[in-house]
Amino acid sequence: MKVLWIFAHPEGRSLNAALRDAGITALRERGHQVRESDLYAMNWKAVVDQDDFPGRDRRQRLLVGDAQEQALHTGALSEDIRAEQEKAGWADILVFHFPLWWFGPPAILKGWFDRVLVQGFAFGLRDAEGRTRRYGDGGLAGKRAMVVTSVGARASGFGPRGIHGYIDEVLFPLHHGTFWYTGMAALPPFVVHGADRATEEEAKEHQEELCARLQNLDSLAPLPFRSEAGGDYDDDLVLRDHLAPGRTGLQVHSAPGVTRRG
Amino acid sequence: MKVLWIFAHPEGRSLNAALRDAGITALRERGHQVRESDLYAMNWKAVVDQDDFPGRDRRQRLLVGDAQEQALHTGALSEDIRAEQEKAGWADILVFHFPLWWFGPPAILKGWFDRVLVQGFAFGLRDAEGRTRRYGDGGLAGKRAMVVTSVGARASGFGPRGIHGYIDEVLFPLHHGTFWYTGMAALPPFVVHGADRATEEEAKEHQEELCARLQNLDSLAPLPFRSEAGGDYDDDLVLRDHLAPGRTGLQVHSAPGVTRRG
């Protein structure tokens, strides 16, 4: 399998860097092909701005989505973006590895999503019947994506009634709004708790747990999100009444017991 | 009242820029003091890296949270961060105004949170009894914060059963994990739908709606998040059994009908 490992941590001597090294080594030992995007090492540009569209007339008002799509189709996106799109297109599995800052990815990784997953490449495509391909379908359909992240908090605080919010729902903007939206099935996240207090021994344990997880990449069941193409939503994009009847909130978008692959 | 308007859109001729201009004008006409952080105009640095800590020995491994706190206390954070902390400290209300990209803030704004809200300034403080001040208390306690955002989607898709996720829960990492975590009460978000298809007339309507909203800033009830200091959570940071009994998910952290102010 082809794995793209996208890493967003500023310190090469961190617990996360060691975790990444262990994970990539384990994947290669199993015969997988691995490419890396070490965003800090690449000095990745985080911010969408005029420089993303080298040929564009700057006197024209910038409509970001349109400018991205137009530049994509004319081959005029900046070179760093095109390189990441090539890697994403190559991969079967994308691993997004980052410390959880303010309950989301660090800015440098948020900027990867903002700049790489442009309209016409990752979303905004239509099927033969003219329907928008989205939520279970899209430019990255057939791929899988997995979050590897570290938090300072203990696991209980991220549980179903934990004060920080249930981790599966806190990551909804990534899992559902980014991965699933573009057609990628979201694998269950790998979360390291108490990361800022981890001893050497605990760090080793985390590495072993991650490697064990990566042994089973092929058979891991993705999060069971519902499908737009499958007709789970009505024309107003509201979940049909007979699904999770009477309930509201992010949980209704999962179908427990059902496994779907993007 | 003192309002800090933090704006994160790359185009000064956008619907959002017009919305910001209308909003700030309306606030000033009512006698409020307004300061601005126009992140794109400021060329705001989005990414936490070594340059945030000018005096630090780079041979030492960078532990971001510790480095931020130490630099805060020695006055050694980079000047752009200190300027934003001064503005945040000055304000009674912080408005975060951005287009919703991948169900979160653009990287440039994510980087404002990552770099400005450092440990010792916004969180990680202790009360007289040695308890961590957090979720309803913290370095920004007593302030209020409001999201102003634009989305391409229609409102139905962001409703309680909408495919994009209920907007109140999609914004949980900001409202609860960032604002409330640091002590700021989260005001209900102002969301412009169908932003990329808005006519001139609709843009005017959005401006009028925002101005009407801003007329009532004083009396707006914040989102009713539960309180850590108030004892709603146990020692494992799990919501106590008698609150939202038997339920799970992000909704349990709100107490409908109860209004709290940070």
PDB file of C-alpha atoms in Angstrom, chain B residues 53-225:
ATOM      1  CA  PHE B  53      10.967  32.890  21.052  1.00  0.00           C
ATOM      2  CA  PRO B  54      13.768  35.230  19.970  1.00  0.00           C
ATOM      3  CA  GLY B  55      16.022  34.712  22.993  1.00  0.00           C
ATOM      4  CA  ARG B  56      15.677  30.943  23.321  1.00  0.00           C
ATOM      5  CA  ASP B  57      18.623  28.550  22.978  1.00  0.00           C
ATOM      6  CA  ARG B  58      17.760  26.587  19.838  1.00  0.00           C
ATOM      7  CA  ARG B  59      19.947  23.685  20.833  1.00  0.00           C
ATOM      8  CA  GLN B  60      17.384  22.932  23.517  1.00  0.00           C
ATOM      9  CA  ARG B  61      14.476  20.751  22.466  1.00  0.00           C
ATOM     10  CA  LEU B  62      11.414  22.927  21.863  1.00  0.00           C
ATOM     11  CA  LEU B  63       8.495  22.085  24.135  1.00  0.00           C
ATOM     12  CA  VAL B  64       5.958  24.506  22.720  1.00  0.00           C
ATOM     13  CA  GLY B  65       3.729  25.035  25.760  1.00  0.00           C
ATOM     14  CA  ASP B  66       6.638  25.485  28.145  1.00  0.00           C
ATOM     15  CA  ALA B  67       8.559  27.742  25.770  1.00  0.00           C
ATOM     16  CA  GLN B  68       5.493  29.931  25.283  1.00  0.00           C
ATOM     17  CA  GLU B  69       4.872  30.263  29.008  1.00  0.00           C
ATOM     18  CA  GLN B  70       8.490  30.977  29.816  1.00  0.00           C
ATOM     19  CA  ALA B  71       8.771  33.584  27.076  1.00  0.00           C
ATOM     20  CA  LEU B  72       5.547  35.174  28.307  1.00  0.00           C
ATOM     21  CA  HIS B  73       6.862  35.570  31.825  1.00  0.00           C
ATOM     22  CA  THR B  74      10.234  36.944  30.740  1.00  0.00           C
ATOM     23  CA  GLY B  75       8.698  39.331  28.207  1.00  0.00           C
ATOM     24  CA  ALA B  76      10.506  37.432  25.468  1.00  0.00           C
ATOM     25  CA  LEU B  77       7.615  36.508  23.177  1.00  0.00           C
ATOM     26  CA  SER B  78       7.960  38.019  19.730  1.00  0.00           C
ATOM     27  CA  GLU B  79       6.564  41.522  19.402  1.00  0.00           C
ATOM     28  CA  ASP B  80       3.618  40.633  17.143  1.00  0.00           C
ATOM     29  CA  ILE B  81       2.319  38.169  19.743  1.00  0.00           C
ATOM     30  CA  ARG B  82       2.680  40.640  22.603  1.00  0.00           C
ATOM     31  CA  ALA B  83       0.776  43.272  20.616  1.00  0.00           C
ATOM     32  CA  GLU B  84      -2.149  40.902  20.116  1.00  0.00           C
ATOM     33  CA  GLN B  85      -2.146  39.887  23.767  1.00  0.00           C
ATOM     34  CA  GLU B  86      -2.350  43.548  24.725  1.00  0.00           C
ATOM     35  CA  LYS B  87      -5.341  44.018  22.419  1.00  0.00           C
ATOM     36  CA  ALA B  88      -7.070  40.872  23.711  1.00  0.00           C
ATOM     37  CA  GLY B  89      -6.478  42.011  27.282  1.00  0.00           C
ATOM     38  CA  TRP B  90      -7.930  45.436  26.494  1.00  0.00           C
ATOM     39  CA  ALA B  91     -11.152  44.156  24.893  1.00  0.00           C
ATOM     40  CA  ASP B  92     -14.461  43.328  26.557  1.00  0.00           C
ATOM     41  CA  ILE B  93     -15.659  41.515  23.437  1.00  0.00           C
ATOM     42  CA  LEU B  94     -13.613  39.726  20.793  1.00  0.00           C
ATOM     43  CA  VAL B  95     -15.197  39.185  17.388  1.00  0.00           C
ATOM     44  CA  PHE B  96     -13.594  36.498  15.229  1.00  0.00           C
ATOM     45  CA  HIS B  97     -14.666  37.055  11.636  1.00  0.00           C
ATOM     46  CA  PHE B  98     -13.683  34.574   8.947  1.00  0.00           C
ATOM     47  CA  PRO B  99     -14.952  32.447   6.082  1.00  0.00           C
ATOM     48  CA  LEU B 100     -15.491  28.861   7.276  1.00  0.00           C
ATOM     49  CA  TRP B 101     -12.871  26.766   5.466  1.00  0.00           C
ATOM     50  CA  TRP B 102     -12.925  23.024   6.019  1.00  0.00           C
ATOM     51  CA  PHE B 103     -15.335  23.592   8.887  1.00  0.00           C
ATOM     52  CA  GLY B 104     -12.914  25.730  10.832  1.00  0.00           C
ATOM     53  CA  PRO B 105     -10.989  28.994  10.780  1.00  0.00           C
ATOM     54  CA  PRO B 106      -8.519  29.688   7.955  1.00  0.00           C
ATOM     55  CA  ALA B 107      -4.915  28.852   8.864  1.00  0.00           C
ATOM     56  CA  ILE B 108      -4.035  32.508   9.452  1.00  0.00           C
ATOM     57  CA  LEU B 109      -6.656  32.720  12.214  1.00  0.00           C
ATOM     58  CA  LYS B 110      -5.873  29.280  13.617  1.00  0.00           C
ATOM     59  CA  GLY B 111      -2.357  30.617  13.992  1.00  0.00           C
ATOM     60  CA  TRP B 112      -3.655  33.564  16.008  1.00  0.00           C
ATOM     61  CA  PHE B 113      -5.072  31.128  18.571  1.00  0.00           C
ATOM     62  CA  ASP B 114      -1.962  28.914  18.459  1.00  0.00           C
ATOM     63  CA  ARG B 115       0.443  31.837  18.994  1.00  0.00           C
ATOM     64  CA  VAL B 116      -1.458  34.392  21.100  1.00  0.00           C
ATOM     65  CA  LEU B 117      -3.388  32.278  23.605  1.00  0.00           C
ATOM     66  CA  VAL B 118      -0.348  30.906  25.368  1.00  0.00           C
ATOM     67  CA  GLN B 119      -0.172  29.086  28.671  1.00  0.00           C
ATOM     68  CA  GLY B 120       0.055  31.541  31.553  1.00  0.00           C
ATOM     69  CA  PHE B 121      -1.807  34.191  29.584  1.00  0.00           C
ATOM     70  CA  ALA B 122      -5.064  32.574  28.471  1.00  0.00           C
ATOM     71  CA  PHE B 123      -5.020  29.301  30.418  1.00  0.00           C
ATOM     72  CA  GLY B 124      -2.970  27.270  32.863  1.00  0.00           C
ATOM     73  CA  LEU B 125      -3.652  29.743  35.687  1.00  0.00           C
ATOM     74  CA  ARG B 126      -4.670  28.612  39.166  1.00  0.00           C
ATOM     75  CA  ASP B 127      -7.113  30.019  41.681  1.00  0.00           C
ATOM     76  CA  ALA B 128      -6.442  30.671  45.382  1.00  0.00           C
ATOM     77  CA  GLU B 129      -7.144  27.013  46.187  1.00  0.00           C
ATOM     78  CA  GLY B 130      -4.690  25.805  43.560  1.00  0.00           C
ATOM     79  CA  ARG B 131      -7.344  24.620  41.118  1.00  0.00           C
ATOM     80  CA  THR B 132      -6.830  25.124  37.398  1.00  0.00           C
ATOM     81  CA  ARG B 133      -8.955  27.985  36.084  1.00  0.00           C
ATOM     82  CA  ARG B 134     -10.590  26.635  32.964  1.00  0.00           C
ATOM     83  CA  TYR B 135     -13.946  26.271  31.196  1.00  0.00           C
ATOM     84  CA  GLY B 136     -15.761  29.369  32.344  1.00  0.00           C
ATOM     85  CA  ASP B 137     -12.696  30.759  34.062  1.00  0.00           C
ATOM     86  CA  GLY B 138      -9.152  31.542  32.933  1.00  0.00           C
ATOM     87  CA  GLY B 139      -6.943  34.330  31.713  1.00  0.00           C
ATOM     88  CA  LEU B 140      -9.708  35.868  29.610  1.00  0.00           C
ATOM     89  CA  ALA B 141     -12.502  35.487  32.175  1.00  0.00           C
ATOM     90  CA  GLY B 142     -15.198  38.131  32.080  1.00  0.00           C
ATOM     91  CA  LYS B 143     -14.807  38.698  28.349  1.00  0.00           C
ATOM     92  CA  ARG B 144     -17.149  37.582  25.613  1.00  0.00           C
ATOM     93  CA  ALA B 145     -16.339  36.278  22.148  1.00  0.00           C
ATOM     94  CA  MET B 146     -18.421  35.901  19.016  1.00  0.00           C
ATOM     95  CA  VAL B 147     -17.895  34.140  15.706  1.00  0.00           C
ATOM     96  CA  VAL B 148     -18.959  35.904  12.515  1.00  0.00           C
ATOM     97  CA  THR B 149     -18.571  33.514   9.630  1.00  0.00           C
ATOM     98  CA  SER B 150     -19.697  32.804   6.093  1.00  0.00           C
ATOM     99  CA  VAL B 151     -20.435  29.496   4.421  1.00  0.00           C
ATOM    100  CA  GLY B 152     -21.382  28.518   0.913  1.00  0.00           C
ATOM    101  CA  ALA B 153     -24.009  26.055   2.098  1.00  0.00           C
ATOM    102  CA  ARG B 154     -27.647  26.715   2.836  1.00  0.00           C
ATOM    103  CA  ALA B 155     -28.822  26.893   6.453  1.00  0.00           C
ATOM    104  CA  SER B 156     -30.595  23.528   6.325  1.00  0.00           C
ATOM    105  CA  GLY B 157     -27.310  21.679   5.834  1.00  0.00           C
ATOM    106  CA  PHE B 158     -26.014  23.119   9.102  1.00  0.00           C
ATOM    107  CA  GLY B 159     -29.189  22.440  11.077  1.00  0.00           C
ATOM    108  CA  PRO B 160     -29.583  19.934  13.923  1.00  0.00           C
ATOM    109  CA  ARG B 161     -29.778  17.042  11.408  1.00  0.00           C
ATOM    110  CA  GLY B 162     -28.036  18.735   8.474  1.00  0.00           C
ATOM    111  CA  ILE B 163     -25.339  16.882   6.563  1.00  0.00           C
ATOM    112  CA  HIS B 164     -22.574  19.375   7.376  1.00  0.00           C
ATOM    113  CA  GLY B 165     -23.155  18.939  11.099  1.00  0.00           C
ATOM    114  CA  TYR B 166     -25.137  21.163  13.410  1.00  0.00           C
ATOM    115  CA  ILE B 167     -23.303  24.487  13.326  1.00  0.00           C
ATOM    116  CA  ASP B 168     -23.288  24.860  17.122  1.00  0.00           C
ATOM    117  CA  GLU B 169     -21.414  21.553  17.388  1.00  0.00           C
ATOM    118  CA  VAL B 170     -19.155  22.086  14.387  1.00  0.00           C
ATOM    119  CA  LEU B 171     -17.957  25.250  16.139  1.00  0.00           C
ATOM    120  CA  PHE B 172     -17.495  23.472  19.497  1.00  0.00           C
ATOM    121  CA  PRO B 173     -13.669  23.554  19.240  1.00  0.00           C
ATOM    122  CA  LEU B 174     -13.907  27.354  19.058  1.00  0.00           C
ATOM    123  CA  HIS B 175     -16.879  28.069  21.318  1.00  0.00           C
ATOM    124  CA  HIS B 176     -16.136  25.600  24.077  1.00  0.00           C
ATOM    125  CA  GLY B 177     -12.543  24.503  23.495  1.00  0.00           C
ATOM    126  CA  THR B 178     -11.115  27.979  22.925  1.00  0.00           C
ATOM    127  CA  PHE B 179     -13.462  30.731  24.153  1.00  0.00           C
ATOM    128  CA  TRP B 180     -14.996  28.979  27.162  1.00  0.00           C
ATOM    129  CA  TYR B 181     -11.752  27.174  27.974  1.00  0.00           C
ATOM    130  CA  THR B 182     -10.003  30.513  28.485  1.00  0.00           C
ATOM    131  CA  GLY B 183     -12.920  32.010  30.400  1.00  0.00           C
ATOM    132  CA  MET B 184     -14.724  33.834  27.598  1.00  0.00           C
ATOM    133  CA  ALA B 185     -18.472  33.413  27.253  1.00  0.00           C
ATOM    134  CA  ALA B 186     -19.352  32.453  23.677  1.00  0.00           C
ATOM    135  CA  LEU B 187     -22.079  34.552  22.092  1.00  0.00           C
ATOM    136  CA  PRO B 188     -24.274  32.821  19.495  1.00  0.00           C
ATOM    137  CA  PRO B 189     -22.466  32.803  16.149  1.00  0.00           C
ATOM    138  CA  PHE B 190     -23.543  35.030  13.265  1.00  0.00           C
ATOM    139  CA  VAL B 191     -23.529  32.841  10.168  1.00  0.00           C
ATOM    140  CA  VAL B 192     -24.028  34.033   6.592  1.00  0.00           C
ATOM    141  CA  HIS B 193     -25.263  31.195   4.385  1.00  0.00           C
ATOM    142  CA  GLY B 194     -24.952  30.947   0.602  1.00  0.00           C
ATOM    143  CA  ALA B 195     -22.150  33.501   0.782  1.00  0.00           C
ATOM    144  CA  ASP B 196     -20.619  32.623  -2.568  1.00  0.00           C
ATOM    145  CA  ARG B 197     -23.901  33.185  -4.383  1.00  0.00           C
ATOM    146  CA  ALA B 198     -25.042  36.348  -2.581  1.00  0.00           C
ATOM    147  CA  THR B 199     -26.379  39.172  -4.762  1.00  0.00           C
ATOM    148  CA  GLU B 200     -25.641  42.816  -3.948  1.00  0.00           C
ATOM    149  CA  GLU B 201     -29.071  43.006  -2.353  1.00  0.00           C
ATOM    150  CA  GLU B 202     -28.499  39.914  -0.221  1.00  0.00           C
ATOM    151  CA  ALA B 203     -25.115  41.255   0.846  1.00  0.00           C
ATOM    152  CA  LYS B 204     -26.884  44.410   2.068  1.00  0.00           C
ATOM    153  CA  GLU B 205     -29.392  42.288   3.965  1.00  0.00           C
ATOM    154  CA  HIS B 206     -26.582  40.397   5.684  1.00  0.00           C
ATOM    155  CA  GLN B 207     -25.023  43.695   6.716  1.00  0.00           C
ATOM    156  CA  GLU B 208     -28.323  44.895   8.151  1.00  0.00           C
ATOM    157  CA  GLU B 209     -28.799  41.642  10.058  1.00  0.00           C
ATOM    158  CA  LEU B 210     -25.311  41.873  11.494  1.00  0.00           C
ATOM    159  CA  CYS B 211     -25.840  45.495  12.536  1.00  0.00           C
ATOM    160  CA  ALA B 212     -29.126  44.547  14.191  1.00  0.00           C
ATOM    161  CA  ARG B 213     -27.315  41.796  16.060  1.00  0.00           C
ATOM    162  CA  LEU B 214     -24.611  44.216  17.192  1.00  0.00           C
ATOM    163  CA  GLN B 215     -27.236  46.610  18.575  1.00  0.00           C
ATOM    164  CA  ASN B 216     -28.036  43.994  21.179  1.00  0.00           C
ATOM    165  CA  LEU B 217     -24.542  42.927  22.175  1.00  0.00           C
ATOM    166  CA  ASP B 218     -25.143  43.913  25.788  1.00  0.00           C
ATOM    167  CA  SER B 219     -28.207  41.778  26.241  1.00  0.00           C
ATOM    168  CA  LEU B 220     -27.268  38.731  24.134  1.00  0.00           C
ATOM    169  CA  ALA B 221     -27.315  35.530  26.189  1.00  0.00           C
ATOM    170  CA  PRO B 222     -24.125  33.478  25.763  1.00  0.00           C
ATOM    171  CA  LEU B 223     -24.189  29.787  24.914  1.00  0.00           C
ATOM    172  CA  PRO B 224     -25.048  27.997  28.165  1.00  0.00           C
ATOM    173  CA  PHE B 225     -21.952  25.860  28.652  1.00  0.00           C
TER     174      PHE B 225
END
